[in-house]
Amino acid sequence: MAVDINDLAAFVSVARAGGFRDAARVSGVSASGLSAAVRRLESNLEVRLLNRTTRSVAPTEAGLRLIERLAPVLADMDAALDVLNGFRGRPAGTLKLNVPAGVARTLLPPIITSFLHAYPDIRVELIIEDSFVDVLAAGCDAGIRYDERLAQDMIAVPIGPRVQRLATAAAPSYLSARGRPEHPRELLDHACLRIQFASGALPVWEFERDGEVIRVDPTGPLLVRPGAAMDFVVDAAVAGLGIARLYEQTLRPYLDKGMLEPVLETWWQGFSGPFLYYAGHRHLPAPLRAFVDFIKASHAADTSPS
């Protein structure tokens, strides 16, 4: 049975992306080209591999079994081709990273910009996803998450600031009209702008000072889910709709310009910064190896004595 390896790769790409359009953006092959490849593969194998509806694409049971067997084979092929990077003057290829929206917005832009300037032959693909995923099963080289979301068998490399804070802030107009809370529990009497996880969970607001931890579940006029949520919440806070609670890096430009004012700053809770994580039991593709070395060098430079 003659099967084109490119058709197999197209099928895996579509199955992982959950659709032809998303797979086209990731793979660089047109959606129509991917569709034709999958149809050709199904015809050659005489079995349906994908269930297609107008809203979604998902592998059949046969498709799932094929993916299980193909994933390590395709990974080995990528590793074999990556050996050629050793014969080039500098690393080349694609680096696929799975990152949460908050990290993609506030932490990653300067890092990726500097990295791509240093390695112009590498192309970076960012998959923005807030839930924890198996990076290999998702077709990614590595991910970025916080330490409580890391799997035990992953190698974790610190990336970005090692201490971050969740900050609360409001517009001067809101504070003038509603007053400034002096204790976290007073937030229950204020309009608070909330962000809901994609899973539907609504995280409580947690504050800490001198070892005392206070958790509150305030309400307000706005509830948004991740993705564009942070921009929406910031805009709403600047417009005076209520109190926002986001990463300090997100709010800092607005605080510095006076568009927002800190609220309960002595209660802002700190936590450890994120990590770049990847599987330690496999060959590192040249783009990922270059990125890991770049992050380690940047971290060493930031922590070295001046």
C-alpha angles and dihedrals in degrees: 000000000000113000125175112234089216090059090052091050090048091053093050091047093052093044093051094045093046094229146036097250095050090045090051091055091051100041101037091232118119119257090241090051091051091047092052091048093052092047090050091049093049090049093050093046093040092223134100111248101176133041108217128198131164089262107034148018121212133168119256120231088268089049092052091052091050092050091052090057097038099049097072091041093054090044090054090050091052090049091050092051090045089063086075089068087075089067094052126084092239138010119278136181140068128313114200116198128184109209138165119251095248093055092045091054104041111020110026107055098076092041095051092043093054092043094052091048088054094044108032093170093062122088119205123210117192121202108194111212129147099197119081112260140183097255094204094049088048090055094248129132095218144344140217120228140141120269097259089060098051123112117235096240096054129101110234125202120187112246127185127352113353094218123045132174137211107228133198121210143160139190118269088241092057093048091048091053100039105023131241118285113232097190131035092243089062087069087078087073094049137077106258126190109224135200120208123205118244087248089063095252116138109210118219119236110254125198132181136194130163091348094309115122120200123188121193134177104206127181133219148155098282135056120172136171126231126281106061089008096108095053091047093049093047091050090049092050092049088050089057099250095131150298119319128204115200142131111306090234089060094051099036098088090053092045092050091051093048093242088120132025126214116256122201090352094167087060098051108130120229126210137173119279125250130278135221105231133190140158112280097199098069139070110272112234112233095251092052092044089052091049093049091050090046092052093046092050091048091049092049091050092050094050099041116107114259 
